[in-house]
Amino acid sequence: MEAGVQKKVEQILRGELRYTSSNLALNMLISKMQKRIQADPGSMSACIDELDLFIAKYPIVAKVDLANIAAL
């Protein structure tokens, strides 16, 4: 994941930016990660790693969402 996109993803996970994907699985993953970060702010790197795994598993879906996140 590019550094600029990762920074925006981190803002989404902290609740500073709002993003809703057309992909239900990604929305659920983001919600789960937001709750994890609220409970443990130090878990950001683990969440980014998990998101990277999701992107690697579903590259076509993730490509659209990463472009949308980059445009925020």
N, CA, C and O atoms as a GROMACS GRO file, in nm:
protein
  288
    1MET      N    1   0.085  -0.117   0.000
    1MET     CA    2   0.000   0.000   0.000
    1MET      C    3   0.089   0.124   0.000
    1MET      O    4   0.188   0.130   0.074
    2GLU      N    5   0.055   0.220  -0.082
    2GLU     CA    6   0.132   0.343  -0.091
    2GLU      C    7   0.123   0.422   0.039
    2GLU      O    8   0.023   0.413   0.111
    3ALA      N    9   0.225   0.500   0.069
    3ALA     CA   10   0.232   0.574   0.194
    3ALA      C   11   0.117   0.674   0.209
    3ALA      O   12   0.059   0.686   0.317
    4GLY      N   13   0.082   0.744   0.101
    4GLY     CA   14  -0.028   0.841   0.107
    4GLY      C   15  -0.161   0.775   0.134
    4GLY      O   16  -0.242   0.826   0.211
    5VAL      N   17  -0.183   0.661   0.070
    5VAL     CA   18  -0.307   0.586   0.092
    5VAL      C   19  -0.309   0.530   0.233
    5VAL      O   20  -0.412   0.533   0.300
    6GLN      N   21  -0.195   0.480   0.279
    6GLN     CA   22  -0.189   0.424   0.415
    6GLN      C   23  -0.221   0.530   0.519
    6GLN      O   24  -0.290   0.501   0.617
    7LYS      N   25  -0.173   0.652   0.498
    7LYS     CA   26  -0.201   0.760   0.592
    7LYS      C   27  -0.352   0.787   0.598
    7LYS      O   28  -0.407   0.808   0.706
    8LYS      N   29  -0.417   0.786   0.483
    8LYS     CA   30  -0.562   0.809   0.481
    8LYS      C   31  -0.637   0.691   0.543
    8LYS      O   32  -0.738   0.711   0.610
    9VAL      N   33  -0.588   0.570   0.519
    9VAL     CA   34  -0.650   0.452   0.581
    9VAL      C   35  -0.640   0.462   0.733
    9VAL      O   36  -0.736   0.432   0.804
   10GLU      N   37  -0.524   0.505   0.782
   10GLU     CA   38  -0.507   0.523   0.926
   10GLU      C   39  -0.605   0.627   0.980
   10GLU      O   40  -0.659   0.610   1.089
   11GLN      N   41  -0.628   0.734   0.904
   11GLN     CA   42  -0.725   0.835   0.946
   11GLN      C   43  -0.866   0.776   0.948
   11GLN      O   44  -0.945   0.807   1.037
   12ILE      N   45  -0.898   0.692   0.851
   12ILE     CA   46  -1.028   0.626   0.849
   12ILE      C   47  -1.043   0.537   0.971
   12ILE      O   48  -1.148   0.537   1.037
   13LEU      N   49  -0.940   0.460   1.002
   13LEU     CA   50  -0.946   0.369   1.115
   13LEU      C   51  -0.956   0.442   1.249
   13LEU      O   52  -1.016   0.391   1.343
   14ARG      N   53  -0.896   0.560   1.257
   14ARG     CA   54  -0.907   0.641   1.380
   14ARG      C   55  -1.038   0.718   1.385
   14ARG      O   56  -1.071   0.775   1.489
   15GLY      N   57  -1.114   0.721   1.276
   15GLY     CA   58  -1.241   0.792   1.272
   15GLY      C   59  -1.229   0.937   1.230
   15GLY      O   60  -1.325   1.013   1.242
   16GLU      N   61  -1.113   0.977   1.181
   16GLU     CA   62  -1.092   1.115   1.138
   16GLU      C   63  -1.148   1.140   0.998
   16GLU      O   64  -1.187   1.252   0.966
   17LEU      N   65  -1.152   1.038   0.915
   17LEU     CA   66  -1.212   1.044   0.782
   17LEU      C   67  -1.322   0.939   0.775
   17LEU      O   68  -1.315   0.836   0.842
   18ARG      N   69  -1.422   0.966   0.694
   18ARG     CA   70  -1.530   0.869   0.676
   18ARG      C   71  -1.520   0.811   0.536
   18ARG      O   72  -1.508   0.885   0.438
   19TYR      N   73  -1.526   0.679   0.527
   19TYR     CA   74  -1.523   0.611   0.397
   19TYR      C   75  -1.616   0.492   0.402
   19TYR      O   76  -1.613   0.413   0.497
   20THR      N   77  -1.699   0.479   0.300
   20THR     CA   78  -1.787   0.363   0.286
   20THR      C   79  -1.762   0.302   0.150
   20THR      O   80  -1.774   0.367   0.046
   21SER      N   81  -1.727   0.175   0.152
   21SER     CA   82  -1.699   0.101   0.030
   21SER      C   83  -1.828   0.041  -0.026
   21SER      O   84  -1.926   0.024   0.046
   22SER      N   85  -1.827   0.008  -0.153
   22SER     CA   86  -1.939  -0.066  -0.212
   22SER      C   87  -1.924  -0.214  -0.181
   22SER      O   88  -2.015  -0.293  -0.208
   23ASN      N   89  -1.809  -0.252  -0.122
   23ASN     CA   90  -1.781  -0.390  -0.088
   23ASN      C   91  -1.814  -0.413   0.060
   23ASN      O   92  -1.751  -0.354   0.148
   24LEU      N   93  -1.912  -0.499   0.087
   24LEU     CA   94  -1.956  -0.525   0.223
   24LEU      C   95  -1.844  -0.582   0.309
   24LEU      O   96  -1.830  -0.544   0.426
   25ALA      N   97  -1.764  -0.672   0.254
   25ALA     CA   98  -1.656  -0.733   0.332
   25ALA      C   99  -1.556  -0.628   0.378
   25ALA      O  100  -1.510  -0.634   0.492
   26LEU      N  101  -1.521  -0.534   0.293
   26LEU     CA  102  -1.428  -0.429   0.332
   26LEU      C  103  -1.490  -0.339   0.438
   26LEU      O  104  -1.422  -0.299   0.532
   27ASN      N  105  -1.616  -0.306   0.424
   27ASN     CA  106  -1.684  -0.224   0.526
   27ASN      C  107  -1.682  -0.294   0.661
   27ASN      O  108  -1.659  -0.230   0.764
   28MET      N  109  -1.707  -0.424   0.662
   28MET     CA  110  -1.706  -0.499   0.787
   28MET      C  111  -1.565  -0.502   0.848
   28MET      O  112  -1.549  -0.489   0.969
   29LEU      N  113  -1.464  -0.518   0.762
   29LEU     CA  114  -1.326  -0.520   0.808
   29LEU      C  115  -1.288  -0.385   0.868
   29LEU      O  116  -1.224  -0.380   0.974
   30ILE      N  117  -1.327  -0.277   0.803
   30ILE     CA  118  -1.297  -0.143   0.854
   30ILE      C  119  -1.366  -0.121   0.989
   30ILE      O  120  -1.304  -0.069   1.082
   31SER      N  121  -1.491  -0.161   1.000
   31SER     CA  122  -1.563  -0.144   1.127
   31SER      C  123  -1.496  -0.223   1.239
   31SER      O  124  -1.482  -0.173   1.351
   32LYS      N  125  -1.455  -0.345   1.209
   32LYS     CA  126  -1.388  -0.429   1.308
   32LYS      C  127  -1.257  -0.364   1.353
   32LYS      O  128  -1.225  -0.362   1.472
   33MET      N  129  -1.183  -0.311   1.257
   33MET     CA  130  -1.055  -0.248   1.289
   33MET      C  131  -1.074  -0.119   1.368
   33MET      O  132  -0.995  -0.089   1.458
   34GLN      N  133  -1.178  -0.042   1.336
   34GLN     CA  134  -1.204   0.082   1.409
   34GLN      C  135  -1.231   0.051   1.556
   34GLN      O  136  -1.183   0.122   1.645
   35LYS      N  137  -1.308  -0.055   1.582
   35LYS     CA  138  -1.336  -0.094   1.721
   35LYS      C  139  -1.210  -0.140   1.791
   35LYS      O  140  -1.188  -0.109   1.908
   36ARG      N  141  -1.125  -0.215   1.719
   36ARG     CA  142  -1.000  -0.264   1.777
   36ARG      C  143  -0.910  -0.147   1.814
   36ARG      O  144  -0.847  -0.148   1.920
   37ILE      N  145  -0.901  -0.047   1.727
   37ILE     CA  146  -0.814   0.068   1.752
   37ILE      C  147  -0.869   0.155   1.865
   37ILE      O  148  -0.792   0.213   1.941
   38GLN      N  149  -1.000   0.165   1.877
   38GLN     CA  150  -1.057   0.239   1.989
   38GLN      C  151  -1.021   0.171   2.121
   38GLN      O  152  -0.994   0.238   2.221
   39ALA      N  153  -1.022   0.038   2.122
   39ALA     CA  154  -0.988  -0.037   2.243
   39ALA      C  155  -0.838  -0.037   2.270
   39ALA      O  156  -0.795  -0.033   2.385
   40ASP      N  157  -0.758  -0.041   2.162
   40ASP     CA  158  -0.612  -0.048   2.176
   40ASP      C  159  -0.547   0.035   2.065
   40ASP      O  160  -0.520  -0.017   1.957
   41PRO      N  161  -0.521   0.164   2.092
   41PRO     CA  162  -0.463   0.250   1.988
   41PRO      C  163  -0.329   0.201   1.933
   41PRO      O  164  -0.290   0.242   1.824
   42GLY      N  165  -0.259   0.116   2.005
   42GLY     CA  166  -0.132   0.064   1.959
   42GLY      C  167  -0.142  -0.048   1.857
   42GLY      O  168  -0.041  -0.101   1.811
   43SER      N  169  -0.265  -0.085   1.822
   43SER     CA  170  -0.285  -0.197   1.729
   43SER      C  171  -0.292  -0.153   1.582
   43SER      O  172  -0.329  -0.232   1.496
   44MET      N  173  -0.256  -0.029   1.554
   44MET     CA  174  -0.265   0.023   1.416
   44MET      C  175  -0.182  -0.060   1.318
   44MET      O  176  -0.231  -0.092   1.210
   45SER      N  177  -0.060  -0.094   1.354
   45SER     CA  178   0.025  -0.169   1.260
   45SER      C  179  -0.033  -0.307   1.232
   45SER      O  180  -0.024  -0.355   1.119
   46ALA      N  181  -0.093  -0.372   1.332
   46ALA     CA  182  -0.157  -0.502   1.310
   46ALA      C  183  -0.277  -0.488   1.217
   46ALA      O  184  -0.301  -0.574   1.133
   47CYS      N  185  -0.351  -0.380   1.231
   47CYS     CA  186  -0.466  -0.356   1.144
   47CYS      C  187  -0.421  -0.330   1.000
   47CYS      O  188  -0.481  -0.381   0.906
   48ILE      N  189  -0.315  -0.253   0.983
   48ILE     CA  190  -0.263  -0.226   0.849
   48ILE      C  191  -0.215  -0.355   0.785
   48ILE      O  192  -0.237  -0.378   0.666
   49ASP      N  193  -0.148  -0.440   0.864
   49ASP     CA  194  -0.104  -0.570   0.812
   49ASP      C  195  -0.222  -0.655   0.768
   49ASP      O  196  -0.217  -0.720   0.663
   50GLU      N  197  -0.328  -0.655   0.847
   50GLU     CA  198  -0.448  -0.732   0.813
   50GLU      C  199  -0.513  -0.677   0.686
   50GLU      O  200  -0.561  -0.753   0.602
   51LEU      N  201  -0.514  -0.547   0.672
   51LEU     CA  202  -0.570  -0.485   0.552
   51LEU      C  203  -0.485  -0.517   0.430
   51LEU      O  204  -0.538  -0.539   0.321
   52ASP      N  205  -0.353  -0.520   0.447
   52ASP     CA  206  -0.264  -0.559   0.337
   52ASP      C  207  -0.292  -0.702   0.291
   52ASP      O  208  -0.289  -0.731   0.172
   53LEU      N  209  -0.320  -0.792   0.386
   53LEU     CA  210  -0.356  -0.930   0.350
   53LEU      C  211  -0.486  -0.934   0.271
   53LEU      O  212  -0.498  -1.009   0.174
   54PHE      N  213  -0.584  -0.853   0.313
   54PHE     CA  214  -0.712  -0.845   0.241
   54PHE      C  215  -0.689  -0.796   0.099
   54PHE      O  216  -0.745  -0.851   0.004
   55ILE      N  217  -0.605  -0.693   0.083
   55ILE     CA  218  -0.576  -0.638  -0.049
   55ILE      C  219  -0.506  -0.741  -0.136
   55ILE      O  220  -0.534  -0.752  -0.256
   56ALA      N  221  -0.415  -0.818  -0.077
   56ALA     CA  222  -0.344  -0.921  -0.153
   56ALA      C  223  -0.439  -1.032  -0.196
   56ALA      O  224  -0.422  -1.090  -0.304
   57LYS      N  225  -0.538  -1.062  -0.114
   57LYS     CA  226  -0.632  -1.170  -0.144
   57LYS      C  227  -0.735  -1.127  -0.248
   57LYS      O  228  -0.777  -1.208  -0.331
   58TYR      N  229  -0.777  -1.001  -0.243
   58TYR     CA  230  -0.880  -0.949  -0.334
   58TYR      C  231  -0.830  -0.824  -0.405
   58TYR      O  232  -0.882  -0.715  -0.381
   59PRO      N  233  -0.731  -0.838  -0.493
   59PRO     CA  234  -0.669  -0.719  -0.554
   59PRO      C  235  -0.761  -0.638  -0.644
   59PRO      O  236  -0.748  -0.516  -0.650
   60ILE      N  237  -0.852  -0.703  -0.713
   60ILE     CA  238  -0.941  -0.629  -0.805
   60ILE      C  239  -1.036  -0.540  -0.726
   60ILE      O  240  -1.057  -0.424  -0.762
   61VAL      N  241  -1.093  -0.594  -0.621
   61VAL     CA  242  -1.184  -0.516  -0.537
   61VAL      C  243  -1.108  -0.404  -0.468
   61VAL      O  244  -1.153  -0.289  -0.464
   62ALA      N  245  -0.993  -0.438  -0.414
   62ALA     CA  246  -0.915  -0.341  -0.338
   62ALA      C  247  -0.864  -0.227  -0.426
   62ALA      O  248  -0.851  -0.114  -0.379
   63LYS      N  249  -0.834  -0.257  -0.551
   63LYS     CA  250  -0.781  -0.154  -0.641
   63LYS      C  251  -0.877  -0.036  -0.651
   63LYS      O  252  -0.834   0.080  -0.645
   64VAL      N  253  -1.005  -0.063  -0.666
   64VAL     CA  254  -1.107   0.042  -0.677
   64VAL      C  255  -1.114   0.120  -0.546
   64VAL      O  256  -1.115   0.243  -0.546
   65ASP      N  257  -1.118   0.048  -0.433
   65ASP     CA  258  -1.131   0.115  -0.305
   65ASP      C  259  -1.007   0.197  -0.271
   65ASP      O  260  -1.020   0.306  -0.216
   66LEU      N  261  -0.890   0.146  -0.301
   66LEU     CA  262  -0.769   0.223  -0.273
   66LEU      C  263  -0.764   0.352  -0.355
   66LEU      O  264  -0.718   0.455  -0.308
   67ALA      N  265  -0.812   0.345  -0.478
   67ALA     CA  266  -0.819   0.466  -0.562
   67ALA      C  267  -0.918   0.567  -0.501
   67ALA      O  268  -0.892   0.687  -0.500
   68ASN      N  269  -1.030   0.516  -0.451
   68ASN     CA  270  -1.129   0.604  -0.390
   68ASN      C  271  -1.075   0.666  -0.261
   68ASN      O  272  -1.098   0.784  -0.234
   69ILE      N  273  -1.004   0.587  -0.182
   69ILE     CA  274  -0.946   0.637  -0.058
   69ILE      C  275  -0.839   0.742  -0.089
   69ILE      O  276  -0.831   0.844  -0.020
   70ALA      N  277  -0.757   0.719  -0.190
   70ALA     CA  278  -0.653   0.814  -0.229
   70ALA      C  279  -0.715   0.948  -0.270
   70ALA      O  280  -0.652   1.052  -0.254
   71ALA      N  281  -0.836   0.945  -0.324
   71ALA     CA  282  -0.903   1.067  -0.370
   71ALA      C  283  -0.970   1.145  -0.257
   71ALA      O  284  -1.017   1.256  -0.280
   72LEU      N  285  -0.975   1.089  -0.138
   72LEU     CA  286  -1.039   1.159  -0.025
   72LEU      C  287  -0.964   1.286   0.012
   72LEU      O  288  -1.004   1.357   0.104
   0.00000   0.00000   0.00000
